[in-house]
């Protein structure tokens, strides 16, 4: 398929939302990064950091002198263990109880390290921690969904440069997972394979939006991408959760994850800010067979380390809109 060159909308089949694409507004060709941001000096230990080994956190809690990974329960959880509020169930005024656990995962004891430059072994222990935390939390009686994610960079609301991510385990299924549960089920019922298996087949053939690939994994800028350099990390094999990954699949996930981060950092010569995270089958999904686990990366930068895409105006009141096509974005990432 040759790319459309005038305004059109593309459907996100995972959310059933339309994205407006206006390629004719891309007047200039790719010019690379415009201005460089001074990289902060990398230090192993910051006495003022609440995530560094041995340091004090909120509520006078002390981090252990950990080496490698450290997981703890968030001192300011968004979701509490027990919340027995009066529920509301009127026509338009509805409220439900929410309970669960919020955890913070420090990827490394080194303050200045990121997953882009962590050792291969360090990356593997991050993946095995994602899996073991997921397995433990999803097995809890009141938990329906385990959301693993990372906010990276101040612009994404990350409070601390110490490499860390978060895990929220909840008694209800959050919006994004709920809609993907539904859309993947619908697709699976009406087709011979999963939605994302079909996407993979198409993209391997079209070769227009592939950023990286290896034996078990594929990274694409999805056809329906909303953010300029949004990507999707896909296991080639349909798995409902990361826990189904064998040893070699975890190994090759680690290498493609780090390759992707390196590309992101190189694109605008800065530590790329983003929100990223996994979508995996919720516990009692009636549609587990339809689930194809995957990770989304949503970086906000558009043209340089300091020029970001704003999701405002038409995006807030109408639909998301982009000028840079997903094909051009994929090509820029592929070649950087
Ligand atoms: P973010 O940087 O992505 O916001 O994650 C850091 C989390 O760490 C944040 O959710 C928690 C905040 O509540 N935190 C603690 O649990 N203890 C502290 O002492 C400070 C921050
Ligand atoms: Zn630190």
CSV table of C-alpha atoms and ligand atoms in Angstrom, one decimal:
chain,number,residue,atom,x,y,z
A,1,UNK,CA,0.0,0.0,0.0
A,2,UNK,CA,1.4,3.4,-0.9
A,3,UNK,CA,1.0,6.0,1.8
A,4,UNK,CA,-1.9,8.4,1.7
A,5,UNK,CA,-0.6,11.9,1.0
A,6,UNK,CA,-3.6,14.0,1.9
A,7,UNK,CA,-5.7,14.4,5.0
A,8,UNK,CA,-7.3,11.2,6.2
A,9,UNK,CA,-8.2,9.5,9.5
A,10,UNK,CA,-6.9,6.2,10.7
A,11,UNK,CA,-8.7,3.8,13.0
A,12,UNK,CA,-7.0,2.6,16.2
A,13,UNK,CA,-8.4,-1.0,16.2
A,14,UNK,CA,-7.4,-1.4,19.9
A,15,UNK,CA,-9.4,1.5,21.1
A,16,UNK,CA,-11.9,2.1,18.2
A,17,UNK,CA,-10.8,5.8,18.1
A,18,UNK,CA,-9.9,7.8,15.0
A,19,UNK,CA,-6.7,9.7,14.5
A,20,UNK,CA,-6.6,12.6,12.0
A,21,UNK,CA,-3.5,12.5,9.8
A,22,UNK,CA,-2.5,15.6,7.8
A,23,UNK,CA,0.7,14.7,5.9
A,24,UNK,CA,0.4,17.7,3.6
A,25,UNK,CA,1.3,19.9,6.5
A,26,UNK,CA,4.7,18.3,6.7
A,27,UNK,CA,6.2,20.9,4.5
A,28,UNK,CA,9.8,20.3,5.4
A,29,UNK,CA,11.8,17.0,5.2
A,30,UNK,CA,13.4,15.5,8.2
A,31,UNK,CA,16.0,17.9,9.6
A,32,UNK,CA,17.2,16.0,12.6
A,33,UNK,CA,17.6,17.5,16.0
A,34,UNK,CA,17.6,21.2,16.2
A,35,UNK,CA,19.0,22.0,19.6
A,36,UNK,CA,20.9,19.9,22.1
A,37,UNK,CA,20.0,19.7,25.7
A,38,UNK,CA,22.9,19.7,28.1
A,39,UNK,CA,23.1,16.2,29.5
A,40,UNK,CA,23.1,16.1,33.3
A,41,UNK,CA,26.2,14.6,34.8
A,42,UNK,CA,25.7,10.9,35.7
A,43,UNK,CA,26.3,10.0,39.3
A,44,UNK,CA,26.0,6.6,41.0
A,45,UNK,CA,24.7,8.0,44.3
A,46,UNK,CA,22.7,11.1,45.3
A,47,UNK,CA,22.4,11.7,49.0
A,48,UNK,CA,19.2,13.7,48.4
A,49,UNK,CA,17.5,10.9,46.3
A,50,UNK,CA,14.6,9.1,48.0
A,51,UNK,CA,15.2,6.0,45.8
A,52,UNK,CA,19.0,5.6,46.3
A,53,UNK,CA,20.2,2.7,48.6
A,54,UNK,CA,20.3,3.5,52.3
A,55,UNK,CA,18.4,6.8,51.9
A,56,UNK,CA,15.3,8.0,53.7
A,57,UNK,CA,11.9,8.0,52.0
A,58,UNK,CA,8.8,9.7,53.1
A,59,UNK,CA,7.3,8.6,56.4
A,60,UNK,CA,10.8,8.1,57.8
A,61,UNK,CA,11.2,4.8,56.0
A,62,UNK,CA,14.7,3.8,55.1
A,63,UNK,CA,15.7,2.0,51.8
A,64,UNK,CA,17.9,-1.0,52.4
A,65,UNK,CA,21.5,-1.0,51.0
A,66,UNK,CA,20.1,-2.8,48.0
A,67,UNK,CA,22.1,-3.9,45.0
A,68,UNK,CA,20.4,-4.2,41.6
A,69,UNK,CA,16.6,-4.1,41.9
A,70,UNK,CA,14.5,-2.8,44.8
A,71,UNK,CA,10.7,-3.0,45.0
A,72,UNK,CA,8.6,-1.3,47.7
A,73,UNK,CA,5.0,-0.2,48.3
A,74,UNK,CA,4.4,3.3,47.3
A,75,UNK,CA,4.3,5.6,50.3
A,76,UNK,CA,1.7,7.8,48.6
A,77,UNK,CA,-0.5,5.2,46.9
A,78,UNK,CA,-3.2,6.3,44.4
A,79,UNK,CA,-5.2,3.2,45.5
A,80,UNK,CA,-5.6,2.1,49.0
A,81,UNK,CA,-5.8,-1.4,50.4
A,82,UNK,CA,-9.4,-1.1,51.6
A,83,UNK,CA,-11.8,1.6,50.5
A,84,UNK,CA,-15.3,0.8,51.5
A,85,UNK,CA,-17.1,3.9,50.5
A,86,UNK,CA,-20.8,4.2,49.9
A,87,UNK,CA,-21.3,3.4,46.3
A,88,UNK,CA,-23.4,5.5,43.9
A,89,UNK,CA,-25.5,3.9,41.2
A,90,UNK,CA,-27.9,6.5,39.8
A,91,UNK,CA,-28.5,7.1,36.1
A,92,UNK,CA,-25.6,9.5,35.6
A,93,UNK,CA,-24.1,9.6,39.1
A,94,UNK,CA,-22.1,6.4,39.6
A,95,UNK,CA,-19.2,5.5,41.8
A,96,UNK,CA,-17.5,2.3,42.6
A,97,UNK,CA,-15.0,1.1,45.2
A,98,UNK,CA,-11.4,0.8,44.2
A,99,UNK,CA,-8.8,-1.1,46.1
A,100,UNK,CA,-5.4,-2.5,45.4
A,101,UNK,CA,-1.7,-2.0,45.7
A,102,UNK,CA,0.8,0.5,44.2
A,103,UNK,CA,4.5,-0.4,44.1
A,104,UNK,CA,7.6,1.3,42.9
A,105,UNK,CA,10.4,-0.6,41.2
A,106,UNK,CA,13.9,0.8,41.3
A,107,UNK,CA,15.6,-0.7,38.3
A,108,UNK,CA,19.1,-0.2,39.7
A,109,UNK,CA,21.0,0.9,42.7
A,110,UNK,CA,22.9,3.4,40.5
A,111,UNK,CA,21.2,6.8,40.5
A,112,UNK,CA,22.4,7.9,37.1
A,113,UNK,CA,21.8,4.6,35.2
A,114,UNK,CA,18.8,4.2,32.8
A,115,UNK,CA,17.5,1.1,31.1
A,116,UNK,CA,19.2,2.3,28.0
A,117,UNK,CA,22.6,1.7,29.5
A,118,UNK,CA,22.0,-0.9,32.2
A,119,UNK,CA,23.8,-4.2,31.8
A,120,UNK,CA,22.2,-7.1,30.0
A,121,UNK,CA,21.9,-8.9,33.3
A,122,UNK,CA,20.3,-5.8,34.9
A,123,UNK,CA,17.8,-5.7,32.1
A,124,UNK,CA,17.0,-9.4,32.5
A,125,UNK,CA,16.3,-8.9,36.2
A,126,UNK,CA,13.9,-6.0,35.4
A,127,UNK,CA,12.0,-8.3,33.1
A,128,UNK,CA,11.9,-11.2,35.6
A,129,UNK,CA,10.8,-8.7,38.3
A,130,UNK,CA,8.0,-7.5,36.0
A,131,UNK,CA,6.9,-11.1,35.7
A,132,UNK,CA,7.2,-12.2,39.3
A,133,UNK,CA,5.4,-9.0,40.6
A,134,UNK,CA,2.7,-9.6,38.0
A,135,UNK,CA,2.2,-13.2,39.0
A,136,UNK,CA,2.2,-12.4,42.8
A,137,UNK,CA,-0.2,-9.5,42.5
A,138,UNK,CA,-2.7,-11.0,40.0
A,139,UNK,CA,-3.0,-14.0,42.3
A,140,UNK,CA,-4.4,-11.9,45.1
A,141,UNK,CA,-8.0,-12.3,45.8
A,142,UNK,CA,-9.2,-8.8,45.1
A,143,UNK,CA,-7.0,-8.0,42.2
A,144,UNK,CA,-8.2,-7.9,38.6
A,145,UNK,CA,-5.5,-6.1,36.7
A,146,UNK,CA,-1.8,-5.4,37.1
A,147,UNK,CA,-0.5,-2.3,35.3
A,148,UNK,CA,3.2,-2.1,34.8
A,149,UNK,CA,4.4,1.3,33.6
A,150,UNK,CA,7.2,3.9,33.6
A,151,UNK,CA,7.1,7.7,33.4
A,152,UNK,CA,10.5,8.9,32.2
A,153,UNK,CA,11.6,12.5,32.2
A,154,UNK,CA,10.3,15.6,34.0
A,155,UNK,CA,8.0,16.5,31.1
A,156,UNK,CA,6.1,13.2,31.7
A,157,UNK,CA,5.7,14.0,35.4
A,158,UNK,CA,8.5,11.8,36.6
A,159,UNK,CA,9.5,13.0,40.0
A,160,UNK,CA,13.0,11.6,40.2
A,161,UNK,CA,15.8,10.7,37.7
A,162,UNK,CA,16.7,7.6,39.6
A,163,UNK,CA,15.7,4.7,37.2
A,164,UNK,CA,12.3,3.4,38.3
A,165,UNK,CA,8.9,2.3,37.2
A,166,UNK,CA,5.6,1.6,38.8
A,167,UNK,CA,3.2,-1.3,39.2
A,168,UNK,CA,-0.5,-0.6,40.2
A,169,UNK,CA,-2.6,-3.7,41.0
A,170,UNK,CA,-6.3,-2.9,41.1
A,171,UNK,CA,-9.6,-4.5,41.9
A,172,UNK,CA,-11.2,-3.1,38.8
A,173,UNK,CA,-10.0,-3.2,35.2
A,174,UNK,CA,-8.8,0.3,34.0
A,175,UNK,CA,-10.3,2.0,30.9
A,176,UNK,CA,-7.5,1.3,28.4
A,177,UNK,CA,-7.3,-2.4,29.3
A,178,UNK,CA,-11.0,-2.8,29.4
A,179,UNK,CA,-11.4,-1.4,25.9
A,180,UNK,CA,-8.5,-3.5,24.5
A,181,UNK,CA,-10.1,-6.6,26.1
A,182,UNK,CA,-13.3,-5.9,24.2
A,183,UNK,CA,-11.8,-5.0,20.8
A,184,UNK,CA,-9.4,-7.9,20.8
A,185,UNK,CA,-12.2,-10.3,21.7
A,186,UNK,CA,-14.4,-8.9,18.9
A,187,UNK,CA,-11.6,-9.3,16.4
A,188,UNK,CA,-10.7,-12.8,17.4
A,189,UNK,CA,-14.3,-13.9,17.1
A,190,UNK,CA,-14.6,-12.6,13.6
A,191,UNK,CA,-11.1,-13.6,12.2
A,192,UNK,CA,-8.8,-16.5,12.1
A,193,UNK,CA,-6.2,-15.1,14.4
A,194,UNK,CA,-5.6,-12.3,17.0
A,195,UNK,CA,-5.8,-8.7,16.0
A,196,UNK,CA,-2.1,-8.1,16.7
A,197,UNK,CA,-1.1,-11.4,14.9
A,198,UNK,CA,-2.8,-9.9,11.8
A,199,UNK,CA,-1.0,-6.5,12.4
A,200,UNK,CA,2.3,-8.4,12.7
A,201,UNK,CA,1.8,-10.3,9.5
A,202,UNK,CA,0.8,-7.2,7.6
A,203,UNK,CA,3.7,-5.1,8.9
A,204,UNK,CA,6.4,-7.7,8.2
A,205,UNK,CA,5.2,-7.8,4.6
A,206,UNK,CA,4.7,-4.0,4.2
A,207,UNK,CA,8.0,-3.0,5.9
A,208,UNK,CA,6.8,0.6,6.2
A,209,UNK,CA,6.5,1.0,9.9
A,210,UNK,CA,9.0,-1.5,11.4
A,211,UNK,CA,11.6,0.1,13.7
A,212,UNK,CA,13.2,-3.1,15.1
A,213,UNK,CA,12.8,-6.8,14.9
A,214,UNK,CA,14.4,-9.9,16.3
A,215,UNK,CA,13.6,-13.6,16.6
A,216,UNK,CA,10.7,-13.2,19.1
A,217,UNK,CA,9.8,-9.5,19.0
A,218,UNK,CA,8.9,-6.6,16.7
A,219,UNK,CA,8.8,-2.9,17.3
A,220,UNK,CA,6.5,-0.8,15.0
A,221,UNK,CA,5.1,2.7,14.8
A,222,UNK,CA,1.5,1.6,14.7
A,223,UNK,CA,-0.5,2.6,11.6
A,224,UNK,CA,-2.8,4.5,14.0
A,225,UNK,CA,-0.1,6.1,16.2
A,226,UNK,CA,-1.3,9.2,18.0
A,227,UNK,CA,1.9,10.5,19.4
A,228,UNK,CA,4.6,11.5,16.9
A,229,UNK,CA,7.1,8.7,17.8
A,230,UNK,CA,4.7,6.3,19.5
A,231,UNK,CA,5.7,2.6,19.2
A,232,UNK,CA,4.3,-0.8,20.0
A,233,UNK,CA,6.4,-3.6,21.2
A,234,UNK,CA,4.9,-6.9,20.1
A,235,UNK,CA,5.7,-10.5,20.8
A,236,UNK,CA,5.6,-12.4,17.5
A,237,UNK,CA,3.8,-15.2,19.3
A,238,UNK,CA,0.4,-14.6,20.8
A,239,UNK,CA,0.8,-14.6,24.6
A,240,UNK,CA,-1.8,-13.3,27.1
A,241,UNK,CA,0.8,-12.2,29.6
A,242,UNK,CA,4.6,-11.8,29.8
A,243,UNK,CA,4.6,-14.8,32.2
A,244,UNK,CA,4.2,-17.1,29.2
A,245,UNK,CA,7.6,-15.9,27.9
A,246,UNK,CA,10.3,-18.6,27.9
A,247,UNK,CA,13.9,-17.8,28.7
A,248,UNK,CA,15.0,-17.0,25.2
A,249,UNK,CA,11.9,-14.7,24.7
A,250,UNK,CA,12.9,-12.8,27.8
A,251,UNK,CA,16.4,-12.5,26.6
A,252,UNK,CA,15.4,-11.1,23.2
A,253,UNK,CA,12.9,-8.8,24.8
A,254,UNK,CA,15.7,-7.3,26.9
A,255,UNK,CA,17.8,-6.7,23.9
A,256,UNK,CA,15.0,-5.2,21.7
A,257,UNK,CA,13.9,-3.0,24.7
A,258,UNK,CA,17.4,-1.6,25.1
A,259,UNK,CA,17.9,-1.1,21.3
A,260,UNK,CA,14.6,0.8,21.2
A,261,UNK,CA,15.6,3.0,24.2
A,262,UNK,CA,19.0,3.7,22.5
A,263,UNK,CA,17.2,4.7,19.3
A,264,UNK,CA,14.9,7.0,21.2
A,265,UNK,CA,17.8,8.6,23.0
A,266,UNK,CA,19.6,9.1,19.7
A,267,UNK,CA,16.7,10.6,17.8
A,268,UNK,CA,16.9,14.0,19.5
A,269,UNK,CA,20.2,13.5,21.3
A,270,UNK,CA,18.5,13.6,24.7
A,271,UNK,CA,17.3,11.0,27.2
A,272,UNK,CA,13.9,10.6,25.6
A,273,UNK,CA,11.0,11.3,27.9
A,274,UNK,CA,8.0,9.0,27.6
A,275,UNK,CA,5.3,7.0,29.3
A,276,UNK,CA,5.5,3.3,28.5
A,277,UNK,CA,3.9,0.2,29.9
A,278,UNK,CA,2.5,-3.2,29.3
A,279,UNK,CA,-1.0,-4.3,28.4
A,280,UNK,CA,-1.7,-7.9,29.5
A,281,UNK,CA,-4.8,-10.0,30.0
A,282,UNK,CA,-6.7,-9.0,33.2
A,283,UNK,CA,-7.4,-11.9,35.6
A,284,UNK,CA,-10.9,-12.9,34.8
A,285,UNK,CA,-11.0,-11.9,31.2
A,286,UNK,CA,-13.6,-14.0,29.3
A,287,UNK,CA,-11.5,-13.3,26.3
A,288,UNK,CA,-8.1,-14.6,27.3
A,289,UNK,CA,-7.6,-16.5,24.0
A,290,UNK,CA,-7.9,-13.2,22.1
A,291,UNK,CA,-5.3,-11.4,24.2
A,292,UNK,CA,-1.9,-10.6,22.6
A,293,UNK,CA,0.2,-8.9,25.3
A,294,UNK,CA,2.2,-5.8,24.2
A,295,UNK,CA,3.9,-2.7,25.4
A,296,UNK,CA,3.1,0.9,24.3
A,297,UNK,CA,5.6,3.7,24.3
A,298,UNK,CA,4.2,7.3,24.2
A,299,UNK,CA,7.0,9.9,23.9
A,300,UNK,CA,5.7,13.5,23.7
A,301,UNK,CA,8.7,15.0,21.7
A,302,UNK,CA,8.0,16.1,18.1
A,303,UNK,CA,10.9,17.8,16.6
A,304,UNK,CA,13.7,18.2,19.1
A,305,UNK,CA,14.7,17.7,22.7
A,306,UNK,CA,12.6,20.7,23.6
A,307,UNK,CA,9.8,20.8,21.0
A,308,UNK,CA,7.0,18.6,22.1
A,309,UNK,CA,3.6,17.7,20.6
A,310,UNK,CA,0.7,19.3,22.5
A,311,UNK,CA,-2.5,17.3,22.7
A,312,UNK,CA,-4.7,20.4,23.1
A,313,UNK,CA,-7.4,22.2,21.2
A,314,UNK,CA,-8.7,19.9,18.5
A,315,UNK,CA,-7.2,16.9,20.2
A,316,UNK,CA,-9.0,17.6,23.5
A,317,UNK,CA,-12.3,18.5,22.0
A,318,UNK,CA,-12.3,16.5,18.8
A,319,UNK,CA,-9.8,13.8,17.8
A,320,UNK,CA,-6.0,13.5,18.0
A,321,UNK,CA,-4.2,15.0,15.0
A,322,UNK,CA,-0.7,14.6,13.6
A,323,UNK,CA,1.2,15.9,10.6
A,324,UNK,CA,4.2,13.6,10.7
A,325,UNK,CA,3.0,10.3,9.3
A,326,UNK,CA,3.7,7.1,11.2
A,327,UNK,CA,5.7,5.9,8.1
A,328,UNK,CA,8.0,8.9,8.3
A,329,UNK,CA,8.3,8.5,12.1
A,330,UNK,CA,9.2,4.8,11.7
A,331,UNK,CA,11.8,5.7,9.0
A,332,UNK,CA,13.4,8.4,11.2
A,333,UNK,CA,13.7,5.9,14.1
A,334,UNK,CA,14.9,3.1,11.8
A,335,UNK,CA,17.7,5.3,10.4
A,336,UNK,CA,18.9,7.1,13.5
B,1,LIG,P1,7.1,8.8,39.5
B,1,LIG,O1,8.4,9.5,39.5
B,1,LIG,O2,6.8,8.1,38.2
B,1,LIG,O3,6.0,9.8,40.0
B,1,LIG,O4,7.1,7.7,40.6
B,1,LIG,C1,7.7,7.8,41.9
B,1,LIG,C2,6.7,7.3,42.9
B,1,LIG,O5,7.4,7.2,44.2
B,1,LIG,C3,5.6,8.2,43.2
B,1,LIG,O6,4.4,7.6,42.9
B,1,LIG,C4,6.6,7.5,45.2
B,1,LIG,C5,5.6,8.6,44.7
B,1,LIG,O7,4.4,8.5,45.3
B,1,LIG,N1,7.3,7.9,46.4
B,1,LIG,C6,7.4,7.1,47.5
B,1,LIG,O8,6.7,6.1,47.5
B,1,LIG,N2,8.1,7.5,48.6
B,1,LIG,C7,8.9,8.6,48.7
B,1,LIG,O9,9.5,8.8,49.7
B,1,LIG,C8,8.8,9.6,47.6
B,1,LIG,C9,8.1,9.2,46.3
B,2,LIG,ZN1,19.0,7.9,43.4
